[in-house]
XYZ file of C-alpha atoms in Angstrom:
658
model
C 0.000 0.000 0.000
C 1.465 3.416 -0.904
C 2.213 5.720 1.993
C 2.328 9.443 2.488
C -0.253 12.147 1.826
C -1.157 12.966 -1.759
C -1.908 16.583 -2.595
C -4.532 17.365 -5.238
C -2.894 18.712 -8.426
C -3.793 22.270 -9.383
C -6.959 22.444 -11.455
C -8.426 19.153 -10.230
C -12.195 19.473 -10.058
C -13.951 19.276 -6.735
C -16.802 16.801 -6.336
C -18.210 18.315 -3.169
C -21.919 18.752 -3.860
C -25.022 18.467 -6.005
C -24.577 21.605 -8.115
C -27.885 21.534 -9.999
C -31.526 21.320 -9.008
C -31.511 17.528 -8.861
C -30.862 14.902 -6.227
C -29.963 12.371 -8.896
C -27.788 9.952 -6.952
C -28.464 8.128 -3.669
C -26.541 10.576 -1.494
C -27.050 13.638 -3.681
C -23.942 13.269 -5.815
C -21.321 10.676 -6.730
C -19.160 11.740 -3.776
C -21.945 10.933 -1.267
C -21.604 14.301 0.475
C -25.375 14.804 0.888
C -24.896 18.494 0.167
C -26.985 20.659 -2.161
C -26.140 24.092 -3.540
C -29.830 25.051 -3.407
C -30.414 28.056 -1.161
C -33.958 29.316 -1.674
C -34.780 27.774 1.693
C -32.369 29.411 4.115
C -31.917 30.465 7.722
C -34.158 33.530 7.310
C -37.215 31.727 5.922
C -36.974 28.054 6.951
C -39.557 28.638 9.686
C -42.094 29.055 6.863
C -41.713 25.440 5.696
C -45.067 23.669 5.497
C -46.430 20.495 3.925
C -46.803 20.857 0.146
C -48.098 17.326 -0.526
C -48.214 13.765 0.799
C -48.252 10.443 -0.993
C -48.655 6.881 0.302
C -47.677 3.676 -1.481
C -48.014 0.547 0.601
C -50.988 -1.625 1.513
C -52.585 -1.370 4.943
C -50.938 -4.619 6.049
C -47.404 -3.423 5.266
C -45.188 -4.099 8.287
C -41.730 -3.061 7.067
C -39.849 -0.168 8.594
C -38.991 1.560 5.330
C -35.615 3.079 4.482
C -36.329 4.717 1.134
C -35.052 8.132 0.060
C -36.354 9.533 -3.252
C -34.234 10.941 -6.056
C -35.218 13.683 -8.513
C -33.947 13.983 -12.097
C -34.598 16.868 -14.500
C -33.664 17.665 -18.098
C -34.637 17.072 -21.685
C -33.258 14.041 -23.506
C -33.045 11.964 -20.309
C -35.974 9.657 -21.144
C -38.106 11.002 -18.295
C -41.895 11.028 -17.946
C -41.595 14.723 -17.040
C -38.548 16.549 -18.408
C -39.319 19.370 -15.973
C -38.522 16.926 -13.195
C -39.405 13.367 -12.187
C -39.163 11.832 -8.731
C -38.316 8.135 -8.305
C -38.648 6.160 -5.097
C -38.548 2.593 -3.768
C -42.028 1.861 -2.485
C -44.737 -0.821 -2.451
C -42.243 -3.606 -3.154
C -40.936 -1.937 -6.275
C -40.331 1.487 -7.801
C -42.585 4.513 -8.282
C -42.268 7.555 -10.564
C -44.010 10.733 -9.395
C -44.593 14.344 -10.277
C -42.331 16.071 -7.707
C -44.593 19.141 -7.580
C -47.881 17.357 -6.852
C -47.001 13.810 -5.811
C -49.111 12.293 -8.607
C -47.961 8.743 -9.410
C -46.878 8.475 -13.058
C -46.061 4.757 -13.123
C -45.462 2.008 -10.610
C -43.374 -1.143 -10.969
C -43.969 -4.134 -8.667
C -41.018 -6.472 -8.147
C -40.680 -10.044 -6.853
C -41.535 -11.065 -3.271
C -38.890 -11.691 -0.612
C -37.103 -14.991 -0.462
C -38.532 -17.626 1.888
C -37.447 -17.470 5.481
C -36.645 -21.208 5.339
C -35.892 -23.672 2.516
C -39.096 -24.588 0.698
C -41.160 -22.080 2.641
C -43.557 -19.479 1.314
C -42.213 -16.016 0.432
C -42.168 -13.709 3.408
C -44.676 -10.849 3.482
C -41.925 -8.296 3.972
C -38.275 -8.172 4.864
C -36.839 -6.673 8.007
C -37.122 -3.244 6.406
C -39.995 -3.841 4.017
C -38.764 -3.906 0.463
C -35.824 -1.978 1.910
C -33.661 -0.908 -0.979
C -32.006 2.023 0.711
C -31.112 3.585 -2.604
C -32.067 3.895 -6.206
C -30.084 5.702 -8.859
C -30.640 7.124 -12.329
C -28.226 6.653 -15.190
C -28.552 7.224 -18.954
C -32.345 7.078 -19.176
C -32.900 4.187 -16.761
C -33.523 3.755 -13.048
C -31.796 1.047 -10.993
C -32.702 -0.320 -7.580
C -32.412 -3.379 -5.368
C -35.303 -5.802 -4.961
C -36.655 -7.937 -2.131
C -35.176 -11.128 -3.563
C -31.655 -9.679 -3.488
C -31.474 -8.809 -7.215
C -30.760 -5.513 -8.951
C -33.413 -4.311 -11.397
C -33.080 -1.872 -14.304
C -36.232 -0.215 -15.645
C -36.981 2.298 -18.362
C -37.182 5.668 -16.607
C -39.978 6.951 -18.860
C -42.316 3.962 -18.836
C -41.347 1.810 -15.857
C -40.892 -1.209 -18.133
C -38.287 -3.741 -16.930
C -35.066 -3.854 -18.971
C -32.822 -6.333 -17.177
C -32.383 -8.120 -13.843
C -29.077 -9.137 -12.279
C -29.279 -11.766 -9.516
C -26.435 -10.197 -7.602
C -27.170 -12.169 -4.405
C -27.132 -15.597 -6.065
C -23.514 -16.164 -5.067
C -23.498 -18.461 -2.009
C -27.287 -18.598 -2.328
C -29.298 -19.618 0.692
C -32.777 -19.161 2.108
C -33.481 -16.808 4.954
C -30.876 -14.084 4.691
C -30.835 -12.539 8.159
C -31.645 -8.874 7.635
C -31.640 -9.397 3.886
C -32.835 -6.493 1.793
C -32.486 -5.179 -1.721
C -28.881 -4.290 -2.571
C -28.048 -0.570 -2.476
C -27.061 0.618 -5.945
C -24.832 3.376 -7.274
C -24.147 4.485 -10.843
C -21.309 6.090 -12.766
C -22.936 7.186 -16.058
C -19.717 7.214 -18.097
C -17.763 4.196 -16.801
C -17.453 0.717 -18.277
C -15.744 -0.738 -21.355
C -18.632 0.273 -23.650
C -19.176 3.664 -21.999
C -22.698 2.596 -21.001
C -22.100 3.370 -17.347
C -21.558 0.970 -14.459
C -23.940 -0.019 -11.670
C -22.335 -0.996 -8.366
C -24.051 -3.217 -5.815
C -23.747 -6.382 -3.790
C -25.565 -8.703 -1.401
C -26.997 -7.567 1.897
C -27.331 -9.506 5.133
C -23.874 -9.887 6.694
C -25.294 -11.694 9.730
C -25.721 -14.719 7.486
C -23.431 -17.293 5.859
C -22.673 -15.425 2.653
C -19.461 -14.285 0.993
C -19.833 -10.569 0.461
C -18.854 -8.905 -2.788
C -19.172 -5.694 -4.779
C -20.191 -6.074 -8.419
C -19.762 -3.752 -11.395
C -22.606 -4.265 -13.880
C -22.976 -2.762 -17.366
C -25.767 -0.214 -16.980
C -27.271 -0.915 -20.414
C -27.078 -4.717 -20.654
C -26.932 -5.942 -17.052
C -23.768 -7.921 -17.829
C -21.357 -8.483 -14.949
C -18.067 -6.709 -15.689
C -16.202 -7.653 -12.524
C -16.762 -8.908 -8.992
C -14.580 -8.286 -5.936
C -15.147 -10.494 -2.891
C -14.894 -9.019 0.603
C -13.293 -12.212 1.956
C -10.154 -13.693 0.349
C -9.825 -17.122 -1.239
C -6.940 -19.489 -0.365
C -4.772 -18.142 -3.202
C -4.898 -14.542 -1.989
C -1.839 -14.296 0.196
C -1.209 -12.856 2.704
C -4.850 -11.814 3.197
C -6.225 -15.338 3.669
C -3.811 -15.735 6.594
C -5.901 -13.214 8.534
C -8.455 -16.051 8.842
C -6.932 -18.633 11.185
C -9.307 -21.171 9.637
C -9.359 -20.313 5.902
C -12.551 -22.341 5.392
C -14.439 -19.779 7.476
C -13.731 -17.094 4.868
C -15.802 -18.935 2.237
C -19.033 -17.909 3.977
C -17.532 -15.240 6.201
C -20.021 -12.405 5.744
C -18.884 -8.916 4.752
C -22.033 -7.947 2.846
C -21.980 -4.616 1.018
C -25.155 -3.128 2.496
C -24.122 0.528 2.364
C -23.796 3.034 -0.450
C -20.659 3.463 -2.565
C -18.921 6.719 -3.498
C -17.275 7.351 -6.854
C -14.263 9.451 -7.861
C -14.376 9.712 -11.663
C -11.036 11.534 -11.914
C -9.328 8.767 -9.926
C -11.366 6.011 -11.666
C -12.079 4.535 -8.247
C -15.175 3.282 -6.444
C -15.129 3.371 -2.642
C -17.350 1.085 -0.621
C -17.618 -0.617 2.758
C -18.211 -4.145 4.006
C -20.363 -5.433 6.846
C -19.490 -7.556 9.836
C -18.021 -11.034 9.676
C -20.076 -14.214 9.975
C -20.495 -15.970 12.316
C -20.725 -13.092 14.734
C -19.156 -15.309 17.425
C -17.053 -18.405 17.657
C -14.703 -17.771 14.745
C -11.055 -18.783 14.909
C -8.559 -16.007 15.757
C -7.535 -13.457 13.162
C -8.356 -10.016 11.785
C -10.691 -11.531 9.164
C -10.074 -9.270 6.176
C -11.875 -7.652 4.456
C -14.894 -7.552 6.775
C -15.825 -4.304 8.586
C -13.575 -2.545 6.067
C -13.537 0.524 3.835
C -12.016 -0.369 0.476
C -11.081 1.314 -2.814
C -11.376 -0.543 -6.137
C -10.266 0.372 -9.640
C -13.513 0.953 -11.563
C -12.193 -0.598 -14.779
C -10.739 -3.812 -13.361
C -12.141 -4.226 -9.845
C -8.589 -4.493 -8.511
C -8.100 -3.605 -4.846
C -6.221 -0.324 -4.483
C -6.253 0.032 -0.682
C -8.301 -0.861 2.384
C -8.818 0.287 5.969
C -10.312 -2.173 8.452
C -12.291 -0.365 11.134
C -12.667 -3.342 13.476
C -10.381 -6.373 13.484
C -12.139 -9.717 14.084
C -15.418 -7.894 14.587
C -17.396 -9.537 17.373
C -19.301 -6.334 18.169
C -21.146 -5.536 14.930
C -18.853 -2.546 14.487
C -19.176 -2.328 10.722
C -20.449 0.794 9.005
C -23.729 2.493 9.707
C -23.279 5.237 7.134
C -21.529 5.815 3.839
C -18.040 6.669 2.611
C -17.850 10.348 1.744
C -15.364 11.970 -0.650
C -14.286 15.508 0.142
C -11.412 17.766 -0.857
C -9.989 19.428 2.226
C -7.331 22.028 2.857
C -4.773 21.300 5.569
C -2.047 23.856 6.215
C -2.713 25.544 2.871
C -2.615 22.353 0.780
C -5.660 20.622 -0.740
C -5.935 16.862 -0.317
C -8.388 14.302 -1.734
C -9.964 12.785 1.357
C -12.386 10.045 2.328
C -14.353 10.349 5.560
C -16.300 7.543 7.197
C -17.506 6.258 10.574
C -18.348 2.804 11.858
C -21.221 1.981 14.212
C -19.156 2.817 17.282
C -18.261 6.234 15.834
C -14.683 5.348 15.123
C -14.289 7.965 12.414
C -11.507 8.284 9.875
C -10.349 10.957 7.493
C -8.027 9.239 5.025
C -6.252 10.166 1.840
C -8.491 8.581 -0.770
C -5.616 8.037 -3.234
C -3.827 5.522 -1.028
C -5.670 5.201 2.298
C -2.925 6.886 4.302
C -3.596 9.318 7.161
C -3.723 13.019 6.350
C -1.709 15.715 8.121
C -3.323 16.526 11.489
C -5.426 13.340 11.263
C -3.047 10.816 12.843
C -4.297 7.260 13.277
C -3.743 4.654 15.911
C -5.307 1.333 16.773
C -7.267 1.922 19.950
C -8.300 -1.104 21.936
C -11.924 -1.565 22.855
C -12.669 -1.966 26.559
C -11.864 -5.540 27.630
C -12.699 -6.171 31.296
C -11.477 -9.779 31.133
C -8.185 -9.062 29.430
C -8.596 -12.230 27.397
C -9.770 -11.466 23.899
C -7.823 -8.510 22.563
C -4.315 -9.927 22.543
C -5.381 -13.180 20.914
C -7.584 -11.863 18.148
C -6.250 -8.312 17.752
C -9.825 -7.240 18.325
C -9.882 -3.478 18.274
C -11.060 -0.765 15.939
C -8.781 1.718 14.245
C -9.466 5.389 14.753
C -7.845 8.826 15.118
C -5.632 9.667 18.039
C -7.176 12.289 20.272
C -6.363 14.121 23.436
C -10.024 14.034 24.370
C -13.370 13.060 22.954
C -15.436 15.923 21.545
C -18.377 15.666 23.894
C -18.944 17.838 26.926
C -21.433 16.932 29.612
C -22.500 19.312 32.359
C -19.733 21.635 31.265
C -16.998 19.092 31.935
C -14.692 17.526 29.388
C -15.392 13.872 28.646
C -11.809 12.599 28.535
C -11.036 9.467 26.597
C -9.407 6.274 27.809
C -6.116 6.870 26.074
C -4.258 7.941 29.175
C -5.310 11.575 29.466
C -5.687 12.480 33.115
C -9.129 13.488 34.328
C -9.428 17.238 34.326
C -6.685 17.771 31.742
C -7.299 20.503 29.228
C -8.118 19.256 25.746
C -5.660 20.573 23.191
C -8.187 19.978 20.426
C -11.576 18.341 20.121
C -10.940 15.407 17.842
C -13.585 13.156 16.389
C -13.136 9.807 18.055
C -15.191 8.600 20.951
C -15.221 5.270 22.734
C -16.178 3.764 26.058
C -15.479 5.938 29.073
C -14.184 4.209 32.132
C -16.147 4.524 35.373
C -13.974 7.323 36.726
C -14.714 9.427 33.664
C -18.410 8.687 33.937
C -18.415 9.818 37.544
C -16.515 12.978 36.653
C -18.624 13.914 33.672
C -22.043 13.215 35.142
C -21.505 14.106 38.772
C -23.873 17.088 38.599
C -26.892 15.088 37.358
C -29.262 14.120 40.145
C -32.629 12.450 40.482
C -35.472 14.119 42.400
C -34.592 12.045 45.457
C -31.141 13.646 45.451
C -29.136 10.647 44.248
C -26.770 11.137 41.309
C -27.778 9.700 37.936
C -24.881 7.941 36.276
C -25.057 6.965 32.591
C -22.890 3.874 32.218
C -21.741 1.759 29.311
C -24.507 -0.242 27.698
C -23.271 -3.761 27.024
C -25.360 -5.196 24.218
C -24.530 -8.816 25.020
C -22.066 -11.014 26.827
C -20.268 -13.354 24.479
C -18.839 -16.508 25.975
C -16.704 -18.731 23.812
C -13.164 -19.990 23.923
C -11.777 -16.745 22.559
C -14.008 -14.113 24.117
C -15.403 -13.939 27.608
C -16.117 -10.264 28.079
C -18.984 -7.828 27.505
C -19.578 -6.302 24.133
C -19.335 -2.549 24.389
C -21.841 -0.485 22.434
C -21.427 2.713 24.384
C -19.930 4.831 21.631
C -22.072 6.713 19.173
C -23.556 4.401 16.577
C -25.166 4.608 13.170
C -23.385 7.848 12.391
C -24.949 9.467 9.288
C -23.257 12.488 7.804
C -22.841 15.227 5.207
C -20.159 17.712 4.212
C -20.719 21.401 3.435
C -17.890 22.872 1.301
C -19.105 26.401 2.128
C -18.732 26.046 5.894
C -15.999 23.378 5.569
C -17.792 21.368 8.238
C -18.462 17.639 8.430
C -21.889 17.125 10.034
C -22.423 13.870 11.940
C -25.729 12.914 13.566
C -25.258 9.859 15.718
C -26.698 7.940 18.641
C -24.955 7.667 21.966
C -25.982 4.349 23.456
C -25.425 5.126 27.091
C -27.795 3.519 29.537
C -28.982 6.060 32.075
C -29.154 4.283 35.400
C -30.189 5.624 38.765
C -27.760 4.944 41.590
C -28.832 2.971 44.606
C -27.831 5.835 46.885
C -25.708 8.950 46.919
C -22.807 6.915 48.311
C -23.236 3.760 46.210
C -22.083 4.234 42.615
C -22.935 0.691 41.587
C -25.704 0.519 39.023
C -29.000 -0.927 40.163
C -31.226 -3.363 38.309
C -33.222 -0.731 36.425
C -31.735 -0.160 33.016
C -32.491 0.045 29.323
C -30.973 1.329 26.099
C -31.911 4.992 26.562
C -30.351 7.053 23.834
C -28.873 10.447 23.520
C -28.333 11.834 20.030
C -25.517 14.199 19.094
C -25.286 16.527 16.096
C -21.644 17.468 15.573
C -20.029 19.949 13.220
C -16.339 19.101 12.629
C -14.013 21.533 10.867
C -12.168 19.137 8.560
C -9.201 21.428 7.944
C -8.408 21.884 11.631
C -9.875 18.639 13.011
C -11.741 20.614 15.653
C -15.328 20.863 16.800
C -17.182 23.875 15.379
C -20.325 23.240 17.431
C -22.337 20.427 18.938
C -25.994 19.862 19.872
C -27.157 17.138 22.237
C -30.662 15.704 22.448
C -31.677 13.738 25.521
C -33.579 10.526 24.922
C -34.841 9.479 28.357
C -33.687 8.446 31.794
C -34.854 6.544 34.826
C -35.871 8.724 37.781
C -36.884 6.862 40.952
C -37.466 3.769 38.852
C -39.766 5.556 36.397
C -38.878 5.951 32.735
C -38.935 9.695 32.036
C -38.733 11.113 28.503
C -35.872 13.518 27.936
C -36.765 17.183 27.582
C -35.239 19.170 24.718
C -36.172 22.790 23.923
C -38.603 23.034 21.029
C -39.173 19.272 20.830
C -41.737 16.891 22.265
C -40.527 14.990 25.352
C -38.637 11.836 24.425
C -38.257 12.905 20.793
C -34.927 11.194 20.216
C -35.274 8.248 22.589
C -35.208 5.810 19.645
C -32.161 7.553 18.239
C -31.461 8.583 14.669
C -31.104 6.065 11.859
C -31.774 8.366 8.915
C -29.165 10.874 7.884
C -27.987 14.461 7.549
C -28.108 16.768 4.560
C -26.697 20.279 4.313
C -27.465 23.058 1.848
C -26.089 26.344 0.540
C -28.928 27.991 2.455
C -26.656 27.533 5.499
C -28.944 24.781 6.758
C -28.553 21.259 8.121
C -31.587 18.951 7.952
C -31.829 15.685 9.868
C -34.345 13.600 11.786
C -34.848 11.400 14.840
C -36.513 8.012 14.483
C -39.199 8.539 17.135
C -40.124 8.288 20.801
C -40.135 4.924 22.560
C -39.716 6.404 26.029
C -43.366 7.092 26.753
C -44.602 3.519 27.012
C -46.515 1.362 24.543
C -46.995 3.345 21.339
C -50.199 1.403 20.642
C -51.877 3.313 23.485
C -50.570 6.762 22.586
C -52.381 9.432 20.560
C -51.396 9.590 16.916
C -48.524 11.970 16.284
C -47.258 11.934 19.868
C -44.466 9.409 19.304
C -43.445 9.765 15.659
C -40.105 10.847 14.277
C -39.109 14.497 14.040
C -37.508 16.357 11.136
C -35.293 19.264 12.187
C -33.451 22.147 10.533
C -30.407 23.828 12.073
C -28.236 26.822 11.306
C -25.180 25.217 9.716
C -22.822 27.823 11.162
C -24.051 27.978 14.753
C -26.070 24.811 15.334
C -29.139 26.787 16.377
C -32.371 24.821 15.959
C -34.659 26.693 13.565
C -37.561 24.426 12.501
C -39.118 21.083 13.436
C -41.937 18.850 12.205
C -43.123 15.658 13.892
C -44.317 12.795 11.705
C -47.228 10.550 12.687
C -44.915 7.503 12.680
C -41.262 6.506 12.796
C -38.653 7.960 10.427
C -35.878 5.645 9.301
C -34.824 7.713 6.297
C -32.765 10.769 5.472
C -34.302 14.003 4.195
C -33.422 15.174 0.680
C -33.958 18.391 -1.286
C -34.606 19.427 -4.894
C -35.883 22.370 -6.958
C -38.573 22.373 -9.673
C -39.897 25.431 -11.487
C -37.948 27.802 -9.288
C -39.283 26.342 -6.009
C -37.171 24.354 -3.562
C -38.637 21.363 -1.731
C -37.532 19.135 1.163
C -38.814 15.544 1.304
C -38.782 12.766 3.894
C -40.310 9.274 3.841
C -41.822 8.037 7.085
C -44.190 5.497 8.566
C -47.768 6.091 9.682
C -49.570 4.500 12.633
C -50.333 0.890 11.724
C -53.709 -0.746 12.046
C -53.067 -1.592 15.711
C -52.389 2.041 16.613
C -54.642 4.983 17.384
C -54.941 7.302 14.408
C -54.552 4.564 11.783
C -55.478 6.110 8.423
C -55.260 3.029 6.224
C -51.840 3.999 4.851
C -48.906 2.652 6.861
C -46.345 4.792 5.026
C -46.133 8.309 3.626
C -43.799 10.559 1.694
C -44.132 14.121 2.974
C -42.798 17.021 0.919
C -42.340 20.550 2.293
C -41.934 23.940 0.663
C -42.340 27.623 1.496
C -45.686 28.575 -0.091
C -44.667 32.135 -0.899
C -41.293 31.228 -2.394
C -40.607 30.897 -6.105
């Protein structure tokens, strides 16, 4: 692997945002920055956002969670139903084309049912996340998306007629993919040997016995051009030696369930792999290339470099977000960078030419907390992340120091972007001022998701870092925005003198919105949203100004977008802190969409959905008017307020704007 930072040559084009009116690719642009140059909606008028239209797609019995985000494509000669602008979205077990101004459905394609949950069984009604393709993409007059049976489908963008199907998940085929969903897809419209464009995608469901891979498919014909497996075969030395038992690599997981980013000037596609399979009980070793960010040559599929976030991943510490390509200036020099985070918020900023660290972004391998002292040395089980003098978070005005040897109370030289489990002394220091009504301190402690007991691991699994970090980059503010869950369990102490946790606990989330200056590797601002806590044994929703109590107690699993209007949009999933949602009034527990000032972090606008939100917002402009859209669930037939439509796409605009 090459070493040393690579500076961008003079004149190299930036790929930092969606420059037109469209949101044509899954994350806004090929670089996955989730940034738009649209600015009609801005900090001075965002409070005027109101619902422009709603549209529902799924039958009343739909039980999936939904992860769809629409795209919008405009322009003549693009084979669109409406050249003025057409919206496409995964919905109702297929794909839908809509008028983005009114929500009118123009055509609807219904795909195949999910695979059976067991060999010979009937097709499942819905997958874990419904039809669950997280992305669709448009390329050269066609639309591409993943389907419930694990295939990738190409359809004519104007008519919705099927063109080709690629059974991308047929490799290592089996029934009952755990968490299986339609493959995310990405498109480079000019790549490929015939210049037809390439579609990138691979199988989902890493918690299953599959061998993950990323495929490059000819966008016009559906022909496989190349395939790169995320686990090595016995001939691939020295990589196969990272599996102590090479046979385990054959069905070792590493599904490619996240989006890819594309650098056309570098002719490289960047993607990420999921966790290894089986989650537990594997032989020692780092188990490449699971839980890894990797760069492949788009023409050949050859591996250019990789960065493994978690060695021998027993903790499900693969990626919750997407790789993001940004050009950043460090000490007056511009570098091509890749930014990413895994589920424990181990975040990296790497040189995307060769995977090396950038100046002022040093890397080290930081061990995960291991109370037993047994597993880490044997399996090299730790994530890789930036060195820091302290974690970025502050609680009750006190620095939350990390576990890297910084003394409690030390001043932080800079607020870097890594965060991992605090030890108990840090918890006591940081949260000492929080008290319950009875006067006892409230101490958030590490939430251990499970205790794994096998011959290699006999220690708790730590999930106390931020997880499912979703992000965007704004080239105008030069800030990297990360919205992520902090899975601390708030636990009431037995008494003011007994700091041992009592038996009352639960995964009560906080959510953090961070703005990181990528040139200085410092925190520009940070917002925290309380989920809930236990007070005297009673679950109490967290209170956040301008939000319903408990708004973020289910965390955030959608995403962040930023715009040239100096705005950041994101959403929380919903409120699970108020009891059984089936007994609550409609609209009292749904997810919340929020807009913030991108420079200061000030909260400017909110809207609460009737049901959960598991999707990122997006934005587009048609006919001189800017819109913001988010897909969300509605109360189901068991819930109060059921309307007959279990899902809904809600689109906002400012009525007076044009």
